[in-house]
Every structure is written in structure tokens, then in C-alpha cells.
mmCIF file of C-alpha atoms in Angstrom:
data_model
loop_
_atom_site.group_PDB
_atom_site.id
_atom_site.type_symbol
_atom_site.label_atom_id
_atom_site.label_comp_id
_atom_site.label_asym_id
_atom_site.label_seq_id
_atom_site.Cartn_x
_atom_site.Cartn_y
_atom_site.Cartn_z
ATOM 1 C CA MET Y 1 13.510 32.202 24.345
ATOM 2 C CA THR Y 2 13.123 29.896 21.344
ATOM 3 C CA ALA Y 3 13.916 26.864 23.470
ATOM 4 C CA THR Y 4 11.351 27.981 26.106
ATOM 5 C CA ARG Y 5 8.749 28.315 23.498
ATOM 6 C CA GLN Y 6 9.454 24.881 22.067
ATOM 7 C CA ASP Y 7 9.250 23.383 25.583
ATOM 8 C CA THR Y 8 5.816 24.907 25.885
ATOM 9 C CA ASP Y 9 4.619 24.034 22.403
ATOM 10 C CA ALA Y 10 5.536 20.399 22.620
ATOM 11 C CA PRO Y 11 3.142 19.315 25.369
ATOM 12 C CA ARG Y 12 0.377 21.345 23.632
ATOM 13 C CA ALA Y 13 0.985 19.580 20.360
ATOM 14 C CA LEU Y 14 1.085 16.165 21.948
ATOM 15 C CA ARG Y 15 -2.263 16.921 23.639
ATOM 16 C CA GLY Y 16 -3.608 18.185 20.298
ATOM 17 C CA LEU Y 17 -2.886 14.851 18.681
ATOM 18 C CA GLU Y 18 -5.422 13.242 21.022
ATOM 19 C CA ASP Y 19 -8.077 15.882 20.793
ATOM 20 C CA SER Y 20 -11.603 14.667 20.029
ATOM 21 C CA ARG Y 21 -11.824 17.197 17.106
ATOM 22 C CA SER Y 22 -10.200 16.059 13.913
ATOM 23 C CA SER Y 23 -9.381 19.690 12.917
ATOM 24 C CA VAL Y 24 -7.363 20.119 15.989
ATOM 25 C CA ARG Y 25 -5.607 16.759 15.535
ATOM 26 C CA LEU Y 26 -4.801 17.839 11.968
ATOM 27 C CA ARG Y 27 -3.286 21.166 13.117
ATOM 28 C CA ALA Y 28 -1.285 19.430 15.834
ATOM 29 C CA ALA Y 29 0.167 16.961 13.343
ATOM 30 C CA LEU Y 30 1.082 19.937 11.032
ATOM 31 C CA ALA Y 31 2.766 21.777 13.970
ATOM 32 C CA VAL Y 32 4.744 18.615 14.832
ATOM 33 C CA GLY Y 33 5.927 18.174 11.309
ATOM 34 C CA THR Y 34 6.866 21.819 10.994
ATOM 35 C CA ALA Y 35 9.002 21.723 14.145
ATOM 36 C CA PRO Y 36 10.100 18.100 14.445
ATOM 37 C CA ALA Y 37 11.663 16.826 17.644
ATOM 38 C CA PRO Y 38 12.544 13.325 18.996
ATOM 39 C CA CYS Y 39 9.885 13.541 21.684
ATOM 40 C CA PHE Y 40 7.142 13.489 18.960
ATOM 41 C CA VAL Y 41 8.061 10.174 17.156
ATOM 42 C CA ASP Y 42 6.496 7.642 19.479
ATOM 43 C CA LYS Y 43 3.243 9.593 19.770
ATOM 44 C CA LEU Y 44 3.012 10.039 16.001
ATOM 45 C CA ILE Y 45 3.488 6.334 15.477
ATOM 46 C CA GLU Y 46 0.983 5.534 18.166
ATOM 47 C CA ARG Y 47 -1.631 7.919 16.649
ATOM 48 C CA CYS Y 48 -1.179 6.325 13.160
ATOM 49 C CA ALA Y 49 -2.411 3.101 14.498
ATOM 50 C CA ILE Y 50 -5.732 4.508 15.802
ATOM 51 C CA GLU Y 51 -6.414 7.704 14.019
ATOM 52 C CA PRO Y 52 -9.822 7.378 12.241
ATOM 53 C CA GLU Y 53 -9.533 10.276 9.792
ATOM 54 C CA PHE Y 54 -7.662 9.729 6.519
ATOM 55 C CA PHE Y 55 -6.415 13.288 6.147
ATOM 56 C CA VAL Y 56 -5.152 13.293 9.692
ATOM 57 C CA ARG Y 57 -3.320 10.020 9.167
ATOM 58 C CA ASP Y 58 -1.775 11.439 6.011
ATOM 59 C CA MET Y 59 -0.527 14.441 7.990
ATOM 60 C CA LEU Y 60 0.880 12.148 10.678
ATOM 61 C CA THR Y 61 2.823 10.295 8.045
ATOM 62 C CA TRP Y 62 4.053 13.673 6.660
ATOM 63 C CA ALA Y 63 5.177 14.626 10.236
ATOM 64 C CA LEU Y 64 7.043 11.304 10.599
ATOM 65 C CA VAL Y 65 8.789 11.812 7.229
ATOM 66 C CA ARG Y 66 10.073 15.130 8.562
ATOM 67 C CA HIS Y 67 11.965 13.343 11.384
ATOM 68 C CA PRO Y 68 15.321 11.611 10.985
ATOM 69 C CA VAL Y 69 15.063 8.034 9.700
ATOM 70 C CA SER Y 70 17.220 6.840 12.655
ATOM 71 C CA LEU Y 71 14.403 7.902 14.970
ATOM 72 C CA THR Y 72 11.360 6.664 12.950
ATOM 73 C CA LEU Y 73 12.476 3.463 11.346
ATOM 74 C CA PRO Y 74 12.647 1.249 14.462
ATOM 75 C CA GLY Y 75 9.205 2.071 15.693
ATOM 76 C CA LEU Y 76 7.713 1.754 12.139
ATOM 77 C CA LEU Y 77 9.235 -1.647 11.665
ATOM 78 C CA ARG Y 78 7.732 -2.827 14.889
ATOM 79 C CA GLU Y 79 4.317 -1.554 13.732
ATOM 80 C CA VAL Y 80 4.573 -3.678 10.550
ATOM 81 C CA ARG Y 81 4.341 -6.703 12.901
ATOM 82 C CA SER Y 82 1.420 -5.242 14.925
ATOM 83 C CA LYS Y 83 -1.807 -7.216 15.439
ATOM 84 C CA ARG Y 84 -3.745 -4.045 14.512
ATOM 85 C CA ALA Y 85 -4.404 -3.871 10.797
ATOM 86 C CA GLN Y 86 -4.416 -0.070 10.608
ATOM 87 C CA ALA Y 87 -1.041 0.022 12.486
ATOM 88 C CA ARG Y 88 0.466 -2.281 9.846
ATOM 89 C CA SER Y 89 -1.047 -0.471 6.913
ATOM 90 C CA GLN Y 90 -0.096 3.008 8.024
ATOM 91 C CA ALA Y 91 3.433 1.924 8.995
ATOM 92 C CA LEU Y 92 3.964 0.417 5.547
ATOM 93 C CA HIS Y 93 2.533 3.530 3.929
ATOM 94 C CA THR Y 94 4.872 5.732 5.884
ATOM 95 C CA LEU Y 95 7.888 3.511 5.033
ATOM 96 C CA SER Y 96 7.052 3.855 1.403
ATOM 97 C CA LYS Y 97 7.122 7.651 1.823
ATOM 98 C CA ILE Y 98 10.392 7.604 3.709
ATOM 99 C CA GLY Y 99 11.856 5.360 0.987
ATOM 100 C CA ASP Y 100 14.824 4.077 3.004
ATOM 101 C CA ARG Y 101 15.767 0.611 1.801
ATOM 102 C CA GLN Y 102 16.780 -0.473 5.238
ATOM 103 C CA ALA Y 103 13.105 -1.289 5.593
ATOM 104 C CA TRP Y 104 13.158 -3.850 2.781
ATOM 105 C CA ALA Y 105 13.702 -6.703 5.235
ATOM 106 C CA ALA Y 106 10.292 -6.004 6.723
ATOM 107 C CA ILE Y 107 8.588 -6.628 3.385
ATOM 108 C CA THR Y 108 8.222 -10.353 3.734
ATOM 109 C CA GLN Y 109 6.025 -12.796 1.753
ATOM 110 C CA ALA Y 110 3.675 -12.873 4.678
ATOM 111 C CA VAL Y 111 3.337 -9.098 4.670
ATOM 112 C CA LEU Y 112 2.735 -9.041 0.950
ATOM 113 C CA ALA Y 113 0.007 -11.655 1.389
ATOM 114 C CA ASP Y 114 -1.564 -10.067 4.453
ATOM 115 C CA ALA Y 115 -5.116 -11.169 4.931
ATOM 116 C CA ASP Y 116 -6.283 -7.502 5.243
ATOM 117 C CA ASP Y 117 -6.688 -5.942 1.821
ATOM 118 C CA GLU Y 118 -5.690 -2.467 2.941
ATOM 119 C CA VAL Y 119 -2.512 -3.760 4.528
ATOM 120 C CA ALA Y 120 -1.682 -5.797 1.437
ATOM 121 C CA ARG Y 121 -2.149 -2.744 -0.771
ATOM 122 C CA SER Y 122 0.168 -0.714 1.462
ATOM 123 C CA ALA Y 123 2.693 -3.527 1.357
ATOM 124 C CA TRP Y 124 2.652 -3.653 -2.433
ATOM 125 C CA ARG Y 125 3.168 0.066 -2.711
ATOM 126 C CA ALA Y 126 5.930 -0.003 -0.218
ATOM 127 C CA ALA Y 127 7.609 -3.023 -1.981
ATOM 128 C CA ILE Y 128 7.978 -1.343 -5.324
ATOM 129 C CA VAL Y 129 9.624 1.705 -3.632
ATOM 130 C CA LEU Y 130 11.952 -0.315 -1.428
ATOM 131 C CA VAL Y 131 12.921 -3.295 -3.554
ATOM 132 C CA PRO Y 132 16.692 -3.466 -4.020
ATOM 133 C CA GLU Y 133 18.228 -3.597 -7.512
ATOM 134 C CA GLY Y 134 18.229 -7.141 -8.793
ATOM 135 C CA GLU Y 135 15.309 -8.280 -6.602
ATOM 136 C CA GLU Y 136 12.580 -7.141 -8.846
ATOM 137 C CA SER Y 137 11.952 -10.515 -10.505
ATOM 138 C CA ALA Y 138 11.652 -12.305 -7.131
ATOM 139 C CA LEU Y 139 9.186 -9.566 -5.979
ATOM 140 C CA ALA Y 140 7.181 -9.897 -9.128
ATOM 141 C CA ALA Y 141 6.841 -13.701 -8.459
ATOM 142 C CA VAL Y 142 5.431 -13.074 -5.004
ATOM 143 C CA LEU Y 143 3.159 -10.390 -6.145
ATOM 144 C CA ALA Y 144 1.778 -12.697 -8.881
ATOM 145 C CA THR Y 145 0.564 -15.077 -6.193
ATOM 146 C CA GLN Y 146 -2.066 -12.359 -5.224
ATOM 147 C CA LEU Y 147 -3.538 -12.101 -8.772
ATOM 148 C CA GLY Y 148 -7.329 -12.491 -8.680
ATOM 149 C CA ARG Y 149 -7.552 -11.311 -5.129
ATOM 150 C CA GLY Y 150 -10.231 -8.993 -3.837
ATOM 151 C CA GLU Y 151 -12.453 -6.459 -5.593
ATOM 152 C CA ARG Y 152 -11.629 -3.750 -8.116
ATOM 153 C CA GLU Y 153 -9.592 -1.429 -5.851
ATOM 154 C CA THR Y 154 -7.426 -4.198 -4.609
ATOM 155 C CA GLN Y 155 -6.808 -5.599 -8.078
ATOM 156 C CA LEU Y 156 -6.009 -2.232 -9.489
ATOM 157 C CA SER Y 157 -3.450 -1.656 -6.740
ATOM 158 C CA LEU Y 158 -1.749 -5.004 -7.489
ATOM 159 C CA SER Y 159 -1.660 -4.366 -11.229
ATOM 160 C CA GLN Y 160 -0.189 -0.936 -10.724
ATOM 161 C CA ALA Y 161 2.485 -2.347 -8.413
ATOM 162 C CA LEU Y 162 3.341 -5.067 -10.975
ATOM 163 C CA VAL Y 163 3.393 -2.693 -13.945
ATOM 164 C CA ALA Y 164 5.703 -0.396 -11.982
ATOM 165 C CA LEU Y 165 8.254 -3.257 -11.929
ATOM 166 C CA GLY Y 166 8.410 -3.221 -15.725
ATOM 167 C CA GLU Y 167 9.268 -6.001 -18.108
ATOM 168 C CA VAL Y 168 10.409 -8.423 -15.386
ATOM 169 C CA ILE Y 169 6.753 -9.203 -14.808
ATOM 170 C CA VAL Y 170 6.162 -10.657 -18.250
ATOM 171 C CA PRO Y 171 7.019 -14.313 -17.405
ATOM 172 C CA VAL Y 172 4.913 -14.435 -14.220
ATOM 173 C CA LEU Y 173 1.985 -12.822 -16.023
ATOM 174 C CA HIS Y 174 2.199 -15.249 -18.863
ATOM 175 C CA ALA Y 175 2.229 -18.178 -16.406
ATOM 176 C CA ALA Y 176 -0.774 -16.716 -14.571
ATOM 177 C CA THR Y 177 -2.800 -16.595 -17.807
ATOM 178 C CA THR Y 178 -2.955 -20.420 -17.746
ATOM 179 C CA ALA Y 179 -4.055 -20.633 -14.031
ATOM 180 C CA SER Y 180 -7.105 -22.761 -13.198
ATOM 181 C CA ASP Y 181 -8.723 -19.814 -11.377
ATOM 182 C CA PRO Y 182 -10.583 -17.708 -13.957
ATOM 183 C CA ARG Y 183 -10.262 -14.566 -11.745
ATOM 184 C CA LYS Y 184 -6.491 -14.954 -11.642
ATOM 185 C CA ARG Y 185 -6.392 -15.467 -15.436
ATOM 186 C CA ALA Y 186 -8.506 -12.368 -16.095
ATOM 187 C CA HIS Y 187 -6.470 -10.281 -13.693
ATOM 188 C CA ALA Y 188 -3.253 -11.423 -15.324
ATOM 189 C CA LEU Y 189 -4.589 -10.559 -18.835
ATOM 190 C CA ALA Y 190 -5.731 -7.161 -17.687
ATOM 191 C CA THR Y 191 -2.329 -6.459 -16.155
ATOM 192 C CA GLN Y 192 -0.600 -7.521 -19.378
ATOM 193 C CA ARG Y 193 -2.759 -4.986 -21.232
ATOM 194 C CA LEU Y 194 -1.847 -2.207 -18.789
ATOM 195 C CA LEU Y 195 1.854 -3.051 -19.246
ATOM 196 C CA ARG Y 196 1.500 -2.683 -22.995
ATOM 197 C CA ASP Y 197 -0.632 0.377 -22.778
ATOM 198 C CA PRO Y 198 -0.274 2.338 -19.436
ATOM 199 C CA ASP Y 199 -2.953 4.746 -20.527
ATOM 200 C CA ALA Y 200 -5.513 2.011 -20.825
ATOM 201 C CA GLY Y 201 -8.164 2.173 -18.175
ATOM 202 C CA PHE Y 202 -8.204 -0.706 -15.679
ATOM 203 C CA GLU Y 203 -11.973 -1.057 -15.831
ATOM 204 C CA SER Y 204 -12.015 -1.659 -19.554
ATOM 205 C CA ALA Y 205 -8.921 -3.891 -19.381
ATOM 206 C CA ILE Y 206 -10.390 -6.148 -16.684
ATOM 207 C CA GLU Y 207 -13.754 -6.373 -18.425
ATOM 208 C CA GLU Y 208 -12.124 -7.250 -21.748
ATOM 209 C CA ALA Y 209 -9.977 -9.877 -19.884
ATOM 210 C CA LYS Y 210 -13.084 -11.350 -18.270
ATOM 211 C CA ARG Y 211 -14.679 -11.769 -21.735
ATOM 212 C CA VAL Y 212 -11.615 -13.460 -23.090
ATOM 213 C CA VAL Y 213 -11.509 -15.838 -20.188
ATOM 214 C CA ALA Y 214 -15.183 -16.553 -20.430
ATOM 215 C CA LEU Y 215 -14.945 -17.330 -24.162
ATOM 216 C CA ALA Y 216 -11.869 -19.471 -23.662
ATOM 217 C CA GLY Y 217 -13.728 -21.499 -21.076
ATOM 218 C CA ALA Y 218 -16.942 -21.934 -23.058
ATOM 219 C CA PRO Y 219 -17.634 -25.262 -24.761
ATOM 220 C CA LYS Y 220 -17.158 -25.301 -28.520
ATOM 221 C CA THR Y 221 -20.241 -25.169 -30.817
ATOM 222 C CA GLU Y 222 -20.075 -28.882 -31.772
ATOM 223 C CA GLU Y 223 -19.811 -29.830 -28.193
ATOM 224 C CA ARG Y 224 -22.934 -27.789 -27.305
ATOM 225 C CA GLU Y 225 -24.864 -29.357 -30.219
ATOM 226 C CA ARG Y 226 -24.099 -32.858 -28.941
ATOM 227 C CA CYS Y 227 -25.307 -32.067 -25.473
#
């Protein structure tokens, strides 16, 4: 009887994932995660790429995590190479939640520097979860190339990823504080402050860093007087 009910519920759940109502899609994703089965995996991954609602996407990820890694990993790794930004971002987010280091090979320099900010943020979060022991310094060096990128949310995500790596980031941050790009210098200084004081707010850290950079770049008083 249980098998018959599952056979009946599976098509209903699959249809529910495509319903026009987000509440129905959310319930369908919950149902799929509650009773995982191999037949759901491809559809869950497919929906992650196109689902417009954040909360539904989060439930889709939860449902995927409930399935065996052997079933979900191949499809998610393919999605990391998708042309669709949301597909890449959500696949990386899901891989970070699964936490299986077999996925580390997908976290390439190109992925960490993805042109889409949301994809890059997902890649940074996945990287700090998946990085193998001994690879932290190399990861820090790649992440540091992204300092100064984007607006506040993107910069905060990168700083949090770097700080999560710990003291290995000290040399790359120090080098970045002498970069020619003032945004990169300010971001590096703000990240240094967060490393020293994790409770410091990023907003105050970045504003202080900008002031330091601005003062360092200003002409000295004697030079201004001669002009």
C-alpha cells in the first residue's frame, strides 16, 4: 500500500514543482524532500535553475540535500558550468550545503571570478566549505584578486569568506593594501579589521578604510601650498 501511495504521490509532487502558485511549489518541494526518491533529482535541479522565488529555491536545495550525494552531485556539477547564471549560483549554493569535497574540483578560478556577482558570492561561500586541508592559502590568493569588486553586499560576502579562512589571509591582504586601485586597498583594510575584530560591523570597517585610503592618497600640506 505504501508503494502504491508513493507511486501516486510522485507525479503529483513533480507537477506541483511546476505550478504557477509559489505556495504550491513550496509545498511540493517540501513533500519531495520529506520522501526523497531518485525520480525527483533531475526535476529539482531543473527547477533550481528557473525558480523565481527565493524561499522556494531554498526548499529545493533542502530537498536535494535530502537525497544521496551519488545522485545529486553529477547534475549539480554540470549546472556549475551552465550558461544560466541562476543555475550556476543555485548549484554552488546547494553544493555548499551538501559539503562533499568531491565537488572541490568544480571550484575553479573562473568560477570564483564569475562575472555575475550572485554566482561569485555563491562560489566564495562554497569554496570555504569545500576547500581541502592545505589548500587554504592558494584559495585566499585567488579570492584576494576579487577585492574591491562590486557593491556593499558583494564586498561583505568576500570579506566574510576570506575571514573564514583565518590567518592564512594575512599576507594576501597585506599585499592588497598597496594596490593601485583605491577600492581594492580600502576593501583589504576593512577585511583586515574584520579579521582582527570579527564583531566589528562591515559598514564602519569599510568607511574607516576608505578614509584611511583617501588620506594616504591626499597631497601633503606643503605640496598643496606650492600649487
